[in-house]
Short mmCIF file of N, CA and C in Angstrom, two decimals:
data_model
loop_
_atom_site.label_atom_id
_atom_site.label_comp_id
_atom_site.label_asym_id
_atom_site.label_seq_id
_atom_site.Cartn_x
_atom_site.Cartn_y
_atom_site.Cartn_z
N MET A 11 127.61 81.54 96.05
CA MET A 11 128.56 80.82 96.87
C MET A 11 129.91 81.55 96.89
N ARG A 12 130.28 82.12 95.75
CA ARG A 12 131.56 82.82 95.67
C ARG A 12 131.59 84.01 96.61
N LEU A 13 130.44 84.70 96.74
CA LEU A 13 130.38 85.87 97.60
C LEU A 13 130.69 85.50 99.04
N ALA A 14 130.24 84.33 99.49
CA ALA A 14 130.49 83.88 100.85
C ALA A 14 131.99 83.76 101.13
N LEU A 15 132.77 83.50 100.10
CA LEU A 15 134.22 83.35 100.27
C LEU A 15 134.96 84.68 100.26
N THR A 16 134.29 85.75 99.80
CA THR A 16 134.98 87.04 99.66
C THR A 16 134.61 88.05 100.74
N VAL A 17 133.61 87.76 101.57
CA VAL A 17 133.22 88.72 102.61
C VAL A 17 133.52 88.14 103.98
N LEU A 18 133.69 89.03 104.95
CA LEU A 18 133.94 88.59 106.32
C LEU A 18 132.66 87.99 106.90
N PRO A 19 132.75 86.84 107.54
CA PRO A 19 131.55 86.16 108.04
C PRO A 19 130.75 86.99 109.06
N LYS A 20 131.43 87.80 109.86
CA LYS A 20 130.74 88.59 110.90
C LYS A 20 130.22 89.93 110.39
N SER A 21 130.56 90.30 109.15
CA SER A 21 130.08 91.57 108.60
C SER A 21 128.60 91.46 108.27
N ALA A 22 127.96 92.58 108.05
CA ALA A 22 126.54 92.58 107.70
C ALA A 22 126.31 91.79 106.41
N MET A 23 127.17 91.98 105.43
CA MET A 23 127.04 91.25 104.17
C MET A 23 127.29 89.76 104.39
N GLY A 24 128.26 89.43 105.20
CA GLY A 24 128.57 88.03 105.49
C GLY A 24 127.39 87.34 106.18
N LYS A 25 126.75 88.04 107.13
CA LYS A 25 125.58 87.48 107.82
C LYS A 25 124.42 87.31 106.84
N ALA A 26 124.24 88.27 105.94
CA ALA A 26 123.16 88.18 104.95
C ALA A 26 123.39 87.01 104.00
N VAL A 27 124.60 86.84 103.55
CA VAL A 27 124.94 85.73 102.64
C VAL A 27 124.74 84.40 103.36
N SER A 28 125.21 84.32 104.60
CA SER A 28 125.07 83.09 105.37
C SER A 28 123.60 82.74 105.59
N TYR A 29 122.82 83.74 105.93
CA TYR A 29 121.38 83.52 106.14
C TYR A 29 120.72 83.01 104.85
N THR A 30 121.04 83.65 103.74
CA THR A 30 120.46 83.25 102.46
C THR A 30 120.83 81.82 102.10
N LEU A 31 122.09 81.48 102.29
CA LEU A 31 122.53 80.12 101.97
C LEU A 31 121.88 79.09 102.89
N ASN A 32 121.73 79.43 104.17
CA ASN A 32 121.09 78.51 105.11
C ASN A 32 119.61 78.33 104.82
N MET A 33 118.98 79.36 104.29
CA MET A 33 117.54 79.32 104.01
C MET A 33 117.24 78.90 102.56
N TRP A 34 118.27 78.63 101.77
CA TRP A 34 118.09 78.37 100.35
C TRP A 34 117.07 77.28 100.04
N PRO A 35 117.05 76.14 100.72
CA PRO A 35 116.03 75.12 100.40
C PRO A 35 114.60 75.66 100.56
N LYS A 36 114.40 76.48 101.57
CA LYS A 36 113.06 77.06 101.78
C LYS A 36 112.77 78.14 100.74
N LEU A 37 113.79 78.92 100.41
CA LEU A 37 113.60 79.97 99.40
C LEU A 37 113.30 79.38 98.03
N ARG A 38 113.85 78.22 97.74
CA ARG A 38 113.63 77.56 96.45
C ARG A 38 112.17 77.19 96.22
N ARG A 39 111.43 77.00 97.29
CA ARG A 39 110.04 76.57 97.15
C ARG A 39 109.22 77.53 96.31
N CYS A 40 109.51 78.81 96.40
CA CYS A 40 108.73 79.77 95.62
C CYS A 40 109.02 79.64 94.13
N PHE A 41 110.17 79.07 93.77
CA PHE A 41 110.49 78.84 92.36
C PHE A 41 109.96 77.49 91.88
N ASP A 42 109.94 76.53 92.79
CA ASP A 42 109.47 75.19 92.44
C ASP A 42 107.94 75.10 92.40
N HIS A 43 107.28 75.92 93.19
CA HIS A 43 105.82 75.91 93.29
C HIS A 43 105.30 77.34 93.13
N ALA A 44 104.65 77.61 92.04
CA ALA A 44 104.22 78.97 91.72
C ALA A 44 103.24 79.55 92.74
N GLU A 45 102.51 78.70 93.45
CA GLU A 45 101.52 79.20 94.41
C GLU A 45 102.15 79.69 95.72
N VAL A 46 103.42 79.41 95.94
CA VAL A 46 104.11 79.84 97.16
C VAL A 46 104.65 81.24 96.95
N GLU A 47 104.27 82.14 97.83
CA GLU A 47 104.72 83.54 97.73
C GLU A 47 106.15 83.68 98.24
N LEU A 48 106.91 84.55 97.62
CA LEU A 48 108.26 84.84 98.07
C LEU A 48 108.22 85.73 99.32
N SER A 49 107.19 86.52 99.43
CA SER A 49 107.05 87.45 100.54
C SER A 49 105.90 87.03 101.45
N ASN A 50 106.02 87.34 102.73
CA ASN A 50 104.92 87.08 103.65
C ASN A 50 104.22 88.38 104.05
N ASN A 51 104.40 89.43 103.23
CA ASN A 51 103.78 90.73 103.53
C ASN A 51 102.28 90.64 103.68
N LEU A 52 101.61 89.85 102.84
CA LEU A 52 100.17 89.73 102.91
C LEU A 52 99.74 89.20 104.28
N ALA A 53 100.40 88.16 104.75
CA ALA A 53 100.07 87.60 106.06
C ALA A 53 100.40 88.58 107.18
N GLU A 54 101.56 89.21 107.09
CA GLU A 54 101.95 90.15 108.14
C GLU A 54 101.03 91.36 108.20
N ASN A 55 100.67 91.90 107.05
CA ASN A 55 99.78 93.07 107.04
C ASN A 55 98.39 92.73 107.57
N SER A 56 97.93 91.50 107.33
CA SER A 56 96.61 91.14 107.84
C SER A 56 96.62 90.97 109.35
N MET A 57 97.79 90.68 109.93
CA MET A 57 97.89 90.50 111.38
C MET A 57 98.32 91.77 112.10
N ARG A 58 98.61 92.83 111.36
CA ARG A 58 99.06 94.08 111.98
C ARG A 58 98.07 94.61 113.02
N PRO A 59 96.75 94.61 112.75
CA PRO A 59 95.83 95.10 113.78
C PRO A 59 95.91 94.30 115.08
N VAL A 60 96.19 93.03 114.98
CA VAL A 60 96.34 92.20 116.18
C VAL A 60 97.57 92.64 116.96
N ALA A 61 98.68 92.83 116.25
CA ALA A 61 99.91 93.26 116.93
C ALA A 61 99.74 94.63 117.57
N LEU A 62 99.05 95.53 116.89
CA LEU A 62 98.84 96.86 117.45
C LEU A 62 97.91 96.83 118.66
N GLY A 63 96.95 95.93 118.64
CA GLY A 63 95.99 95.86 119.75
C GLY A 63 96.46 95.05 120.94
N ARG A 64 97.57 94.36 120.79
CA ARG A 64 98.04 93.45 121.84
C ARG A 64 98.17 94.13 123.20
N LYS A 65 98.73 95.33 123.25
CA LYS A 65 98.89 96.03 124.53
C LYS A 65 97.53 96.38 125.13
N ASN A 66 96.58 96.69 124.28
CA ASN A 66 95.26 97.05 124.78
C ASN A 66 94.53 95.84 125.37
N TRP A 67 94.92 94.65 124.94
CA TRP A 67 94.23 93.44 125.38
C TRP A 67 94.93 92.73 126.52
N LEU A 68 95.99 93.31 127.08
CA LEU A 68 96.75 92.65 128.13
C LEU A 68 95.88 92.24 129.32
N HIS A 69 94.93 93.06 129.67
CA HIS A 69 94.15 92.82 130.88
C HIS A 69 92.76 92.25 130.59
N VAL A 70 92.56 91.79 129.38
CA VAL A 70 91.26 91.21 129.01
C VAL A 70 91.39 89.69 129.04
N GLY A 71 90.52 89.04 129.78
CA GLY A 71 90.53 87.57 129.80
C GLY A 71 91.64 87.01 130.65
N SER A 72 92.16 85.88 130.24
CA SER A 72 93.19 85.18 130.99
C SER A 72 94.25 84.68 130.01
N PRO A 73 95.33 84.10 130.53
CA PRO A 73 96.33 83.56 129.61
C PRO A 73 95.77 82.50 128.66
N LYS A 74 94.72 81.82 129.07
CA LYS A 74 94.10 80.80 128.22
C LYS A 74 93.32 81.44 127.06
N ALA A 75 93.07 82.74 127.15
CA ALA A 75 92.29 83.42 126.12
C ALA A 75 93.08 83.60 124.82
N GLY A 76 94.40 83.60 124.89
CA GLY A 76 95.23 83.84 123.71
C GLY A 76 94.93 82.89 122.55
N PRO A 77 94.97 81.57 122.77
CA PRO A 77 94.67 80.65 121.67
C PRO A 77 93.24 80.81 121.14
N LYS A 78 92.32 81.16 122.02
CA LYS A 78 90.93 81.34 121.59
C LYS A 78 90.81 82.58 120.70
N VAL A 79 91.46 83.65 121.11
CA VAL A 79 91.45 84.87 120.30
C VAL A 79 92.12 84.61 118.95
N ALA A 80 93.22 83.86 118.95
CA ALA A 80 93.91 83.53 117.71
C ALA A 80 93.01 82.73 116.77
N ALA A 81 92.25 81.79 117.32
CA ALA A 81 91.35 80.98 116.50
C ALA A 81 90.24 81.85 115.91
N ILE A 82 89.68 82.73 116.72
CA ILE A 82 88.61 83.61 116.24
C ILE A 82 89.14 84.54 115.15
N LEU A 83 90.31 85.13 115.38
CA LEU A 83 90.88 86.03 114.38
C LEU A 83 91.23 85.29 113.10
N SER A 84 91.62 84.04 113.21
CA SER A 84 91.92 83.24 112.02
C SER A 84 90.66 83.03 111.18
N VAL A 85 89.55 82.75 111.84
CA VAL A 85 88.29 82.56 111.12
C VAL A 85 87.85 83.88 110.48
N VAL A 86 87.94 84.96 111.23
CA VAL A 86 87.55 86.28 110.71
C VAL A 86 88.40 86.64 109.50
N GLU A 87 89.71 86.43 109.59
CA GLU A 87 90.60 86.76 108.48
C GLU A 87 90.34 85.86 107.28
N SER A 88 90.05 84.59 107.52
CA SER A 88 89.72 83.67 106.42
C SER A 88 88.46 84.15 105.69
N CYS A 89 87.46 84.54 106.45
CA CYS A 89 86.23 85.05 105.84
C CYS A 89 86.50 86.31 105.03
N ARG A 90 87.31 87.19 105.58
CA ARG A 90 87.62 88.44 104.88
C ARG A 90 88.31 88.16 103.55
N ARG A 91 89.29 87.27 103.57
CA ARG A 91 90.04 86.97 102.35
C ARG A 91 89.19 86.25 101.31
N MET A 92 88.25 85.42 101.77
CA MET A 92 87.41 84.68 100.84
C MET A 92 86.16 85.47 100.45
N ARG A 93 86.04 86.67 101.00
CA ARG A 93 84.87 87.54 100.77
C ARG A 93 83.58 86.84 101.21
N VAL A 94 83.67 86.14 102.34
CA VAL A 94 82.50 85.49 102.94
C VAL A 94 81.89 86.50 103.90
N PRO A 95 80.58 86.73 103.80
CA PRO A 95 79.95 87.68 104.73
C PRO A 95 80.04 87.15 106.16
N LEU A 96 80.87 87.77 106.98
CA LEU A 96 81.19 87.27 108.31
C LEU A 96 79.95 87.11 109.19
N LYS A 97 79.13 88.14 109.23
CA LYS A 97 77.95 88.09 110.10
C LYS A 97 77.02 86.95 109.69
N GLU A 98 76.79 86.80 108.40
CA GLU A 98 75.92 85.73 107.89
C GLU A 98 76.52 84.36 108.20
N TYR A 99 77.83 84.24 108.01
CA TYR A 99 78.53 82.99 108.28
C TYR A 99 78.40 82.61 109.76
N LEU A 100 78.72 83.55 110.65
CA LEU A 100 78.66 83.27 112.08
C LEU A 100 77.25 82.96 112.55
N LEU A 101 76.26 83.71 112.04
CA LEU A 101 74.87 83.45 112.42
C LEU A 101 74.42 82.06 111.98
N ASP A 102 74.99 81.57 110.89
CA ASP A 102 74.61 80.26 110.38
C ASP A 102 75.31 79.12 111.12
N ILE A 103 76.60 79.27 111.44
CA ILE A 103 77.33 78.13 112.02
C ILE A 103 77.33 78.08 113.54
N LEU A 104 77.27 79.22 114.20
CA LEU A 104 77.40 79.21 115.67
C LEU A 104 76.32 78.41 116.40
N PRO A 105 75.06 78.47 116.00
CA PRO A 105 74.05 77.70 116.74
C PRO A 105 74.33 76.20 116.79
N GLY A 106 74.87 75.61 115.75
CA GLY A 106 75.11 74.17 115.73
C GLY A 106 76.50 73.76 116.18
N LEU A 107 77.36 74.72 116.38
CA LEU A 107 78.76 74.42 116.68
C LEU A 107 78.94 73.76 118.05
N GLY A 108 78.16 74.17 119.03
CA GLY A 108 78.30 73.64 120.39
C GLY A 108 77.90 72.20 120.53
N SER A 109 77.03 71.71 119.67
CA SER A 109 76.55 70.34 119.80
C SER A 109 77.22 69.36 118.85
N CYS A 110 78.19 69.82 118.07
CA CYS A 110 78.84 68.91 117.13
C CYS A 110 80.07 68.26 117.76
N LYS A 111 80.49 67.14 117.18
CA LYS A 111 81.67 66.43 117.65
C LYS A 111 82.91 67.09 117.07
N VAL A 112 84.05 66.88 117.72
CA VAL A 112 85.31 67.46 117.25
C VAL A 112 85.62 66.99 115.84
N THR A 113 85.26 65.77 115.50
CA THR A 113 85.54 65.24 114.17
C THR A 113 84.69 65.92 113.09
N GLU A 114 83.65 66.62 113.48
CA GLU A 114 82.76 67.29 112.53
C GLU A 114 83.08 68.77 112.34
N ILE A 115 84.05 69.29 113.07
CA ILE A 115 84.37 70.73 113.04
C ILE A 115 84.76 71.20 111.64
N ALA A 116 85.44 70.36 110.87
CA ALA A 116 85.93 70.77 109.54
C ALA A 116 84.81 71.25 108.63
N GLN A 117 83.61 70.73 108.80
CA GLN A 117 82.49 71.14 107.94
C GLN A 117 82.01 72.56 108.24
N PHE A 118 82.51 73.14 109.32
CA PHE A 118 82.11 74.50 109.69
C PHE A 118 83.11 75.57 109.25
N THR A 119 84.16 75.19 108.52
CA THR A 119 85.13 76.18 108.06
C THR A 119 84.49 77.07 107.00
N PRO A 120 85.00 78.28 106.84
CA PRO A 120 84.43 79.18 105.83
C PRO A 120 84.40 78.57 104.43
N SER A 121 85.45 77.85 104.04
CA SER A 121 85.48 77.28 102.68
C SER A 121 84.41 76.20 102.51
N CYS A 122 84.21 75.36 103.53
CA CYS A 122 83.15 74.33 103.45
C CYS A 122 81.77 74.98 103.47
N TRP A 123 81.63 76.03 104.25
CA TRP A 123 80.35 76.74 104.33
C TRP A 123 79.97 77.31 102.97
N VAL A 124 80.94 77.92 102.30
CA VAL A 124 80.71 78.48 100.97
C VAL A 124 80.36 77.37 99.98
N ALA A 125 81.11 76.27 100.02
CA ALA A 125 80.89 75.16 99.10
C ALA A 125 79.48 74.56 99.28
N ALA A 126 79.01 74.51 100.53
CA ALA A 126 77.69 73.94 100.80
C ALA A 126 76.56 74.85 100.30
N ARG A 127 76.85 76.11 100.13
CA ARG A 127 75.82 77.07 99.69
C ARG A 127 75.73 77.18 98.18
N ILE A 128 76.68 76.59 97.47
CA ILE A 128 76.68 76.70 96.00
C ILE A 128 75.83 75.61 95.40
#
């Protein structure tokens, strides 16, 4: 707090101090809860291939395809992180997915699929 009083608010240091103070309640979460990471590098690095491929995918599909691609990539990334064999998982869940109700979708997540196989 003292540093905020000694630097110019518009300077780079002043902006950094102001940002830190404004974000302090959120930053505290990593100290209050050990499972919360201080860095989001893991999430950002896992999404890097998506960001790099974005220009290549501009002309594929339609504007409605974005949320669908995001959902598919989320499932693929979840499987990768949980070390779930993606091909085996998809071959098992896709045939029944089209005929299930929206309220039953949760049972098809990678974590539920793994739990059901144990």
